[in-house]
PDB file of C-alpha atoms and ligand atoms in Angstrom:
ATOM      1  CA  MET H   1     -29.569 -17.583 -34.948  1.00  0.00           C
ATOM      2  CA  ARG H   2     -32.369 -15.568 -33.671  1.00  0.00           C
ATOM      3  CA  LYS H   3     -32.705 -16.114 -29.857  1.00  0.00           C
ATOM      4  CA  LYS H   4     -34.839 -17.808 -28.273  1.00  0.00           C
ATOM      5  CA  ILE H   5     -36.170 -16.330 -24.997  1.00  0.00           C
ATOM      6  CA  VAL H   6     -38.280 -16.559 -21.271  1.00  0.00           C
ATOM      7  CA  ALA H   7     -38.634 -12.975 -19.763  1.00  0.00           C
ATOM      8  CA  GLY H   8     -40.863 -12.380 -17.496  1.00  0.00           C
ATOM      9  CA  ASN H   9     -42.512  -9.169 -15.954  1.00  0.00           C
ATOM     10  CA  TRP H  10     -43.042  -8.886 -12.042  1.00  0.00           C
ATOM     11  CA  LYS H  11     -45.679  -5.905 -12.678  1.00  0.00           C
ATOM     12  CA  MET H  12     -45.905  -4.399  -9.637  1.00  0.00           C
ATOM     13  CA  ASN H  13     -45.964  -7.284  -7.944  1.00  0.00           C
ATOM     14  CA  THR H  14     -43.381  -8.450  -4.369  1.00  0.00           C
ATOM     15  CA  THR H  15     -42.065  -6.622  -1.890  1.00  0.00           C
ATOM     16  CA  LEU H  16     -38.262  -6.159  -1.909  1.00  0.00           C
ATOM     17  CA  GLN H  17     -37.795  -8.411   0.707  1.00  0.00           C
ATOM     18  CA  GLU H  18     -40.215 -11.427  -1.449  1.00  0.00           C
ATOM     19  CA  GLY H  19     -38.709  -9.825  -5.039  1.00  0.00           C
ATOM     20  CA  VAL H  20     -35.622 -11.226  -3.510  1.00  0.00           C
ATOM     21  CA  ALA H  21     -36.475 -14.022  -2.557  1.00  0.00           C
ATOM     22  CA  LEU H  22     -37.912 -15.119  -5.772  1.00  0.00           C
ATOM     23  CA  ALA H  23     -35.215 -14.733  -7.955  1.00  0.00           C
ATOM     24  CA  LYS H  24     -33.511 -16.212  -5.872  1.00  0.00           C
ATOM     25  CA  GLU H  25     -35.438 -19.182  -6.541  1.00  0.00           C
ATOM     26  CA  VAL H  26     -35.627 -18.928 -10.353  1.00  0.00           C
ATOM     27  CA  ASN H  27     -30.937 -18.635  -9.727  1.00  0.00           C
ATOM     28  CA  GLU H  28     -31.131 -21.446  -7.841  1.00  0.00           C
ATOM     29  CA  ALA H  29     -34.127 -23.514 -10.091  1.00  0.00           C
ATOM     30  CA  LEU H  30     -30.648 -22.533 -13.197  1.00  0.00           C
ATOM     31  CA  LYS H  31     -27.851 -23.055 -11.692  1.00  0.00           C
ATOM     32  CA  GLY H  32     -27.264 -25.827 -12.874  1.00  0.00           C
ATOM     33  CA  ALA H  33     -29.846 -26.503 -15.601  1.00  0.00           C
ATOM     34  CA  GLU H  34     -29.165 -26.491 -19.438  1.00  0.00           C
ATOM     35  CA  PRO H  35     -32.199 -23.966 -20.460  1.00  0.00           C
ATOM     36  CA  LYS H  36     -32.548 -23.746 -24.069  1.00  0.00           C
ATOM     37  CA  CYS H  37     -33.339 -20.241 -24.076  1.00  0.00           C
ATOM     38  CA  ASP H  38     -31.974 -17.160 -22.266  1.00  0.00           C
ATOM     39  CA  VAL H  39     -34.499 -16.271 -18.826  1.00  0.00           C
ATOM     40  CA  VAL H  40     -34.960 -12.708 -17.694  1.00  0.00           C
ATOM     41  CA  ILE H  41     -36.627 -11.149 -15.337  1.00  0.00           C
ATOM     42  CA  ALA H  42     -38.005  -7.599 -15.312  1.00  0.00           C
ATOM     43  CA  VAL H  43     -38.894  -6.915 -11.876  1.00  0.00           C
ATOM     44  CA  PRO H  44     -39.368  -3.337 -10.053  1.00  0.00           C
ATOM     45  CA  PHE H  45     -37.351  -0.576  -9.638  1.00  0.00           C
ATOM     46  CA  THR H  46     -36.797  -0.644  -5.950  1.00  0.00           C
ATOM     47  CA  HIS H  47     -35.148  -4.767  -6.277  1.00  0.00           C
ATOM     48  CA  LEU H  48     -32.710  -3.855  -9.163  1.00  0.00           C
ATOM     49  CA  ALA H  49     -29.825  -3.194  -7.275  1.00  0.00           C
ATOM     50  CA  SER H  50     -30.232  -6.129  -4.664  1.00  0.00           C
ATOM     51  CA  ILE H  51     -31.289  -8.407  -6.398  1.00  0.00           C
ATOM     52  CA  ASN H  52     -28.421  -8.096  -9.044  1.00  0.00           C
ATOM     53  CA  ALA H  53     -26.638  -8.751  -6.751  1.00  0.00           C
ATOM     54  CA  VAL H  54     -27.968 -12.518  -6.014  1.00  0.00           C
ATOM     55  CA  ILE H  55     -28.014 -13.287  -8.784  1.00  0.00           C
ATOM     56  CA  ASP H  56     -25.388 -15.231 -11.928  1.00  0.00           C
ATOM     57  CA  GLN H  57     -27.041 -12.994 -14.397  1.00  0.00           C
ATOM     58  CA  ASN H  58     -24.509 -14.973 -17.152  1.00  0.00           C
ATOM     59  CA  LYS H  59     -28.541 -17.694 -16.349  1.00  0.00           C
ATOM     60  CA  LEU H  60     -30.357 -14.715 -16.032  1.00  0.00           C
ATOM     61  CA  GLY H  61     -30.851 -11.755 -16.940  1.00  0.00           C
ATOM     62  CA  LEU H  62     -32.324  -8.724 -15.700  1.00  0.00           C
ATOM     63  CA  GLY H  63     -34.707  -5.639 -16.994  1.00  0.00           C
ATOM     64  CA  ALA H  64     -36.895  -3.075 -15.899  1.00  0.00           C
ATOM     65  CA  GLU H  65     -40.751  -2.695 -16.501  1.00  0.00           C
ATOM     66  CA  ASN H  66     -39.974   0.776 -18.038  1.00  0.00           C
ATOM     67  CA  CYS H  67     -38.038   3.940 -18.164  1.00  0.00           C
ATOM     68  CA  ALA H  68     -38.379   7.895 -18.078  1.00  0.00           C
ATOM     69  CA  ASP H  69     -37.982   9.480 -21.375  1.00  0.00           C
ATOM     70  CA  HIS H  70     -35.684  12.121 -20.156  1.00  0.00           C
ATOM     71  CA  LYS H  71     -32.145  11.548 -19.119  1.00  0.00           C
ATOM     72  CA  SER H  72     -32.526  13.289 -16.381  1.00  0.00           C
ATOM     73  CA  GLY H  73     -33.942  17.262 -14.590  1.00  0.00           C
ATOM     74  CA  ALA H  74     -37.023  18.318 -12.838  1.00  0.00           C
ATOM     75  CA  TYR H  75     -38.070  15.121 -13.185  1.00  0.00           C
ATOM     76  CA  THR H  76     -40.585  13.874  -9.768  1.00  0.00           C
ATOM     77  CA  GLY H  77     -40.544   9.876  -9.373  1.00  0.00           C
ATOM     78  CA  GLU H  78     -39.575   9.428 -12.499  1.00  0.00           C
ATOM     79  CA  VAL H  79     -35.980   6.571 -12.555  1.00  0.00           C
ATOM     80  CA  SER H  80     -33.803   7.803 -16.194  1.00  0.00           C
ATOM     81  CA  ALA H  81     -32.355   4.820 -18.672  1.00  0.00           C
ATOM     82  CA  PRO H  82     -28.618   5.696 -17.215  1.00  0.00           C
ATOM     83  CA  MET H  83     -29.963   5.129 -12.823  1.00  0.00           C
ATOM     84  CA  VAL H  84     -31.800   1.132 -14.800  1.00  0.00           C
ATOM     85  CA  ALA H  85     -27.946   1.089 -16.127  1.00  0.00           C
ATOM     86  CA  SER H  86     -26.259   1.769 -12.816  1.00  0.00           C
ATOM     87  CA  THR H  87     -27.783  -0.993 -10.632  1.00  0.00           C
ATOM     88  CA  GLY H  88     -26.955  -3.514 -13.461  1.00  0.00           C
ATOM     89  CA  ALA H  89     -29.690  -4.428 -15.591  1.00  0.00           C
ATOM     90  CA  THR H  90     -29.214  -4.898 -19.526  1.00  0.00           C
ATOM     91  CA  TYR H  91     -33.118  -5.226 -20.274  1.00  0.00           C
ATOM     92  CA  VAL H  92     -35.881  -2.732 -20.146  1.00  0.00           C
ATOM     93  CA  ILE H  93     -40.207  -3.154 -21.041  1.00  0.00           C
ATOM     94  CA  LEU H  94     -41.308  -0.473 -23.224  1.00  0.00           C
ATOM     95  CA  GLY H  95     -44.194   0.278 -24.076  1.00  0.00           C
ATOM     96  CA  HIS H  96     -45.969  -3.125 -21.951  1.00  0.00           C
ATOM     97  CA  SER H  97     -49.811  -2.079 -22.877  1.00  0.00           C
ATOM     98  CA  GLU H  98     -50.698  -1.896 -19.367  1.00  0.00           C
ATOM     99  CA  ARG H  99     -48.006   1.794 -19.646  1.00  0.00           C
ATOM    100  CA  ARG H 100     -49.879   2.853 -22.680  1.00  0.00           C
ATOM    101  CA  GLN H 101     -53.767   2.856 -21.284  1.00  0.00           C
ATOM    102  CA  TYR H 102     -52.997   3.710 -17.189  1.00  0.00           C
ATOM    103  CA  TYR H 103     -49.855   6.574 -17.685  1.00  0.00           C
ATOM    104  CA  GLY H 104     -50.679   7.452 -22.126  1.00  0.00           C
ATOM    105  CA  GLU H 105     -48.146   5.987 -23.490  1.00  0.00           C
ATOM    106  CA  THR H 106     -47.782   7.728 -26.153  1.00  0.00           C
ATOM    107  CA  SER H 107     -45.387   5.827 -29.957  1.00  0.00           C
ATOM    108  CA  GLU H 108     -43.943   9.505 -30.154  1.00  0.00           C
ATOM    109  CA  ILE H 109     -43.194   9.373 -26.065  1.00  0.00           C
ATOM    110  CA  LEU H 110     -42.201   5.368 -26.755  1.00  0.00           C
ATOM    111  CA  LYS H 111     -39.846   6.734 -29.439  1.00  0.00           C
ATOM    112  CA  GLU H 112     -37.088   8.256 -26.849  1.00  0.00           C
ATOM    113  CA  LYS H 113     -38.050   6.281 -24.450  1.00  0.00           C
ATOM    114  CA  VAL H 114     -36.252   3.968 -27.016  1.00  0.00           C
ATOM    115  CA  ALA H 115     -33.076   5.884 -27.685  1.00  0.00           C
ATOM    116  CA  LEU H 116     -32.018   6.293 -24.364  1.00  0.00           C
ATOM    117  CA  ALA H 117     -32.502   2.867 -23.604  1.00  0.00           C
ATOM    118  CA  LEU H 118     -29.993   1.691 -26.343  1.00  0.00           C
ATOM    119  CA  GLU H 119     -27.924   4.724 -25.342  1.00  0.00           C
ATOM    120  CA  ASN H 120     -27.273   2.745 -21.825  1.00  0.00           C
ATOM    121  CA  LYS H 121     -26.763  -0.573 -23.215  1.00  0.00           C
ATOM    122  CA  LEU H 122     -30.239  -2.074 -22.351  1.00  0.00           C
ATOM    123  CA  THR H 123     -31.946  -3.656 -24.399  1.00  0.00           C
ATOM    124  CA  PRO H 124     -35.763  -2.745 -24.970  1.00  0.00           C
ATOM    125  CA  ILE H 125     -38.256  -5.060 -24.789  1.00  0.00           C
ATOM    126  CA  PHE H 126     -40.224  -3.404 -26.704  1.00  0.00           C
ATOM    127  CA  CYS H 127     -44.451  -4.104 -26.432  1.00  0.00           C
ATOM    128  CA  ILE H 128     -47.322  -4.448 -28.987  1.00  0.00           C
ATOM    129  CA  GLY H 129     -50.514  -5.405 -29.733  1.00  0.00           C
ATOM    130  CA  GLU H 130     -54.240  -4.585 -30.028  1.00  0.00           C
ATOM    131  CA  VAL H 131     -57.307  -4.979 -27.564  1.00  0.00           C
ATOM    132  CA  LEU H 132     -60.195  -6.441 -27.974  1.00  0.00           C
ATOM    133  CA  GLU H 133     -62.555  -5.099 -30.250  1.00  0.00           C
ATOM    134  CA  GLU H 134     -59.345  -4.479 -33.026  1.00  0.00           C
ATOM    135  CA  ARG H 135     -59.306  -7.828 -32.693  1.00  0.00           C
ATOM    136  CA  GLU H 136     -62.874  -8.341 -32.974  1.00  0.00           C
ATOM    137  CA  ASN H 137     -63.289  -5.550 -36.025  1.00  0.00           C
ATOM    138  CA  GLY H 138     -60.530  -7.668 -37.639  1.00  0.00           C
ATOM    139  CA  THR H 139     -58.186  -4.345 -37.339  1.00  0.00           C
ATOM    140  CA  TYR H 140     -54.800  -5.749 -35.738  1.00  0.00           C
ATOM    141  CA  ASN H 141     -53.023  -6.035 -38.002  1.00  0.00           C
ATOM    142  CA  ASP H 142     -52.845  -2.900 -38.970  1.00  0.00           C
ATOM    143  CA  VAL H 143     -53.469  -1.397 -35.473  1.00  0.00           C
ATOM    144  CA  VAL H 144     -49.910  -2.932 -34.122  1.00  0.00           C
ATOM    145  CA  LYS H 145     -47.862  -2.622 -37.860  1.00  0.00           C
ATOM    146  CA  LYS H 146     -48.279   0.503 -37.109  1.00  0.00           C
ATOM    147  CA  GLN H 147     -46.462   0.379 -33.203  1.00  0.00           C
ATOM    148  CA  ILE H 148     -44.404  -1.299 -34.417  1.00  0.00           C
ATOM    149  CA  GLU H 149     -43.554   1.789 -36.728  1.00  0.00           C
ATOM    150  CA  GLU H 150     -44.511   4.371 -35.242  1.00  0.00           C
ATOM    151  CA  ALA H 151     -42.111   3.656 -32.396  1.00  0.00           C
ATOM    152  CA  LEU H 152     -38.657   1.893 -33.954  1.00  0.00           C
ATOM    153  CA  PHE H 153     -38.849   2.508 -38.360  1.00  0.00           C
ATOM    154  CA  ASN H 154     -37.262   5.492 -37.108  1.00  0.00           C
ATOM    155  CA  LEU H 155     -33.989   2.973 -35.000  1.00  0.00           C
ATOM    156  CA  SER H 156     -31.160   2.218 -38.601  1.00  0.00           C
ATOM    157  CA  ALA H 157     -30.561  -1.530 -38.960  1.00  0.00           C
ATOM    158  CA  GLU H 158     -28.600  -2.170 -37.016  1.00  0.00           C
ATOM    159  CA  ASP H 159     -30.043  -0.175 -33.873  1.00  0.00           C
ATOM    160  CA  PHE H 160     -33.415  -2.285 -34.456  1.00  0.00           C
ATOM    161  CA  GLY H 161     -31.285  -5.338 -33.950  1.00  0.00           C
ATOM    162  CA  LYS H 162     -30.708  -4.749 -30.666  1.00  0.00           C
ATOM    163  CA  ILE H 163     -33.788  -5.024 -29.935  1.00  0.00           C
ATOM    164  CA  ILE H 164     -36.283  -7.323 -28.768  1.00  0.00           C
ATOM    165  CA  LEU H 165     -39.943  -7.437 -29.577  1.00  0.00           C
ATOM    166  CA  ALA H 166     -43.050  -8.659 -27.596  1.00  0.00           C
ATOM    167  CA  TYR H 167     -46.784  -9.796 -29.339  1.00  0.00           C
ATOM    168  CA  GLU H 168     -48.972  -8.982 -26.514  1.00  0.00           C
ATOM    169  CA  PRO H 169     -52.606  -9.495 -27.227  1.00  0.00           C
ATOM    170  CA  VAL H 170     -53.858  -6.983 -24.549  1.00  0.00           C
ATOM    171  CA  TRP H 171     -57.507  -8.788 -24.497  1.00  0.00           C
ATOM    172  CA  ALA H 172     -55.291 -11.879 -23.354  1.00  0.00           C
ATOM    173  CA  ILE H 173     -53.264 -10.078 -20.831  1.00  0.00           C
ATOM    174  CA  GLY H 174     -54.193 -11.559 -17.178  1.00  0.00           C
ATOM    175  CA  THR H 175     -57.067 -12.750 -18.429  1.00  0.00           C
ATOM    176  CA  GLY H 176     -56.337 -16.545 -18.702  1.00  0.00           C
ATOM    177  CA  LYS H 177     -58.122 -16.325 -22.597  1.00  0.00           C
ATOM    178  CA  THR H 178     -55.070 -16.814 -24.373  1.00  0.00           C
ATOM    179  CA  ALA H 179     -54.374 -16.184 -28.080  1.00  0.00           C
ATOM    180  CA  THR H 180     -54.295 -20.454 -29.315  1.00  0.00           C
ATOM    181  CA  ASP H 181     -51.016 -21.385 -31.083  1.00  0.00           C
ATOM    182  CA  ASP H 182     -52.484 -20.115 -34.316  1.00  0.00           C
ATOM    183  CA  GLN H 183     -53.400 -16.180 -33.578  1.00  0.00           C
ATOM    184  CA  ALA H 184     -49.614 -16.119 -31.947  1.00  0.00           C
ATOM    185  CA  GLU H 185     -48.154 -17.160 -35.449  1.00  0.00           C
ATOM    186  CA  ASP H 186     -49.893 -15.801 -37.823  1.00  0.00           C
ATOM    187  CA  MET H 187     -48.932 -12.016 -36.188  1.00  0.00           C
ATOM    188  CA  HIS H 188     -45.188 -13.198 -35.423  1.00  0.00           C
ATOM    189  CA  ALA H 189     -44.907 -14.315 -39.048  1.00  0.00           C
ATOM    190  CA  PHE H 190     -46.994 -10.729 -39.115  1.00  0.00           C
ATOM    191  CA  ILE H 191     -44.886  -8.699 -37.883  1.00  0.00           C
ATOM    192  CA  ARG H 192     -41.554 -10.784 -39.286  1.00  0.00           C
ATOM    193  CA  GLY H 193     -43.012 -10.104 -42.472  1.00  0.00           C
ATOM    194  CA  VAL H 194     -43.528  -5.679 -42.192  1.00  0.00           C
ATOM    195  CA  ILE H 195     -40.274  -6.124 -40.751  1.00  0.00           C
ATOM    196  CA  ALA H 196     -38.801  -7.741 -43.497  1.00  0.00           C
ATOM    197  CA  ASP H 197     -40.434  -4.659 -46.123  1.00  0.00           C
ATOM    198  CA  ARG H 198     -38.674  -1.734 -44.081  1.00  0.00           C
ATOM    199  CA  TYR H 199     -35.138  -3.983 -42.905  1.00  0.00           C
ATOM    200  CA  GLY H 200     -35.054  -6.566 -45.147  1.00  0.00           C
ATOM    201  CA  LYS H 201     -35.016 -10.150 -44.275  1.00  0.00           C
ATOM    202  CA  GLU H 202     -32.151 -10.670 -42.178  1.00  0.00           C
ATOM    203  CA  VAL H 203     -32.967  -8.514 -40.181  1.00  0.00           C
ATOM    204  CA  ALA H 204     -36.274  -9.911 -39.568  1.00  0.00           C
ATOM    205  CA  GLU H 205     -35.470 -13.177 -39.000  1.00  0.00           C
ATOM    206  CA  ASN H 206     -32.366 -12.078 -36.209  1.00  0.00           C
ATOM    207  CA  THR H 207     -35.197 -10.476 -34.657  1.00  0.00           C
ATOM    208  CA  SER H 208     -36.844 -12.783 -31.662  1.00  0.00           C
ATOM    209  CA  ILE H 209     -40.513 -11.982 -31.587  1.00  0.00           C
ATOM    210  CA  LEU H 210     -41.626 -12.933 -27.978  1.00  0.00           C
ATOM    211  CA  TYR H 211     -45.861 -13.518 -27.410  1.00  0.00           C
ATOM    212  CA  GLY H 212     -46.959 -12.293 -24.117  1.00  0.00           C
ATOM    213  CA  GLY H 213     -50.958 -12.876 -22.433  1.00  0.00           C
ATOM    214  CA  SER H 214     -52.132 -16.133 -19.984  1.00  0.00           C
ATOM    215  CA  CYS H 215     -48.803 -17.903 -21.050  1.00  0.00           C
ATOM    216  CA  LYS H 216     -48.043 -20.733 -18.556  1.00  0.00           C
ATOM    217  CA  PRO H 217     -46.641 -24.084 -18.615  1.00  0.00           C
ATOM    218  CA  SER H 218     -48.855 -26.137 -20.060  1.00  0.00           C
ATOM    219  CA  ASN H 219     -50.150 -23.955 -23.413  1.00  0.00           C
ATOM    220  CA  ALA H 220     -46.467 -23.005 -23.421  1.00  0.00           C
ATOM    221  CA  PRO H 221     -44.759 -26.186 -25.345  1.00  0.00           C
ATOM    222  CA  GLN H 222     -47.961 -25.582 -28.392  1.00  0.00           C
ATOM    223  CA  LEU H 223     -46.447 -21.572 -28.580  1.00  0.00           C
ATOM    224  CA  PHE H 224     -43.205 -22.218 -27.913  1.00  0.00           C
ATOM    225  CA  ALA H 225     -43.091 -24.624 -32.054  1.00  0.00           C
ATOM    226  CA  LYS H 226     -44.858 -22.313 -33.586  1.00  0.00           C
ATOM    227  CA  PRO H 227     -42.008 -21.387 -36.098  1.00  0.00           C
ATOM    228  CA  ASP H 228     -42.449 -17.488 -35.485  1.00  0.00           C
ATOM    229  CA  VAL H 229     -42.915 -17.932 -31.794  1.00  0.00           C
ATOM    230  CA  ASP H 230     -38.906 -17.196 -30.165  1.00  0.00           C
ATOM    231  CA  GLY H 231     -40.407 -17.545 -26.463  1.00  0.00           C
ATOM    232  CA  GLY H 232     -41.843 -15.492 -24.181  1.00  0.00           C
ATOM    233  CA  LEU H 233     -42.980 -12.533 -21.809  1.00  0.00           C
ATOM    234  CA  ILE H 234     -44.679 -14.060 -18.562  1.00  0.00           C
ATOM    235  CA  GLY H 235     -46.443 -12.530 -15.803  1.00  0.00           C
ATOM    236  CA  GLY H 236     -48.193 -14.071 -13.477  1.00  0.00           C
ATOM    237  CA  ALA H 237     -47.133 -17.629 -14.193  1.00  0.00           C
ATOM    238  CA  SER H 238     -43.716 -15.400 -13.412  1.00  0.00           C
ATOM    239  CA  LEU H 239     -44.457 -14.787  -9.731  1.00  0.00           C
ATOM    240  CA  ASP H 240     -44.046 -18.633  -8.658  1.00  0.00           C
ATOM    241  CA  ALA H 241     -40.105 -19.902  -9.217  1.00  0.00           C
ATOM    242  CA  GLU H 242     -41.784 -23.259 -10.256  1.00  0.00           C
ATOM    243  CA  SER H 243     -44.181 -22.523 -12.839  1.00  0.00           C
ATOM    244  CA  PHE H 244     -41.774 -19.874 -14.433  1.00  0.00           C
ATOM    245  CA  MET H 245     -38.973 -22.437 -14.831  1.00  0.00           C
ATOM    246  CA  GLY H 246     -41.955 -25.277 -16.053  1.00  0.00           C
ATOM    247  CA  ILE H 247     -42.626 -22.186 -18.927  1.00  0.00           C
ATOM    248  CA  VAL H 248     -38.433 -21.979 -19.412  1.00  0.00           C
ATOM    249  CA  ASN H 249     -38.621 -25.949 -19.713  1.00  0.00           C
ATOM    250  CA  ALA H 250     -41.175 -25.984 -22.360  1.00  0.00           C
ATOM    251  CA  PHE H 251     -37.911 -25.196 -25.133  1.00  0.00           C
TER     252      PHE H 251
HETATM  253  P1  13P F 301     -50.196 -12.490 -18.677  1.00  0.00           P
HETATM  254  O1  13P F 301     -49.094 -13.215 -18.009  1.00  0.00           O
HETATM  255  O2  13P F 301     -49.688 -11.982 -16.712  1.00  0.00           O
HETATM  256  O3  13P F 301     -51.666 -12.465 -18.562  1.00  0.00           O
HETATM  257  O4  13P F 301     -49.471 -10.906 -18.314  1.00  0.00           O
HETATM  258  C1  13P F 301     -48.488 -10.855 -19.378  1.00  0.00           C
HETATM  259  C2  13P F 301     -47.967  -9.548 -19.226  1.00  0.00           C
HETATM  260  O5  13P F 301     -48.519  -8.486 -19.820  1.00  0.00           O
HETATM  261  C3  13P F 301     -45.875  -9.328 -19.249  1.00  0.00           C
HETATM  262  O6  13P F 301     -45.985  -8.485 -20.131  1.00  0.00           O
END
């Protein structure tokens, strides 16, 4: 059975000290709890090693928000997948719309990043999603299908099985405008069909597909009740331990 997962994406927020304090708070909240899902936080590179030292990764998984498309070398300012893995992190968000939009990440680049992440035993949380114009002109299914095909369908079934997908409609990110539970379910079911066509029903049924975009404690229960929504990738609401735990407890 596929996993249910709630993952926080802190984006470019918190100083090291604030981040360590927040991670400790979430870790503490999970101590006695028996959440019905895996819980992960994806944090800035600078925070990874320090946070790894203060959390119990049996309860709270740790991830980076990106990694480089090269293994090592003269790429000033970049952080590689082996570097991320060496901090103790085991997840990495790849292909977030903010990376695609502001840093020119293409499917070709993302293919390299996915390969390096898998080589270094990092679990990619791979983001896909359409912009508002594509939602409005009705091309959203094609757009999302293309994003998956171009960056992931070169993988073997075994490697594809290691990927977590996150559907994040760009128009819902940080806007307070959530996709309705039916819009999310329609897309998630469509994505599962696309995976089934390429890798078969079993792989598709075992793939966790998270929803992201203005997910909050108030709307998470309806979203997570949908059969093809396997959890959430949470931005703003993951920066507060109480609201993040409110979403975790929506399962
Ligand atoms: P918000 O939850 O802030 O809308 O962000 C969603 C997101 O981009 C998570 O990766």
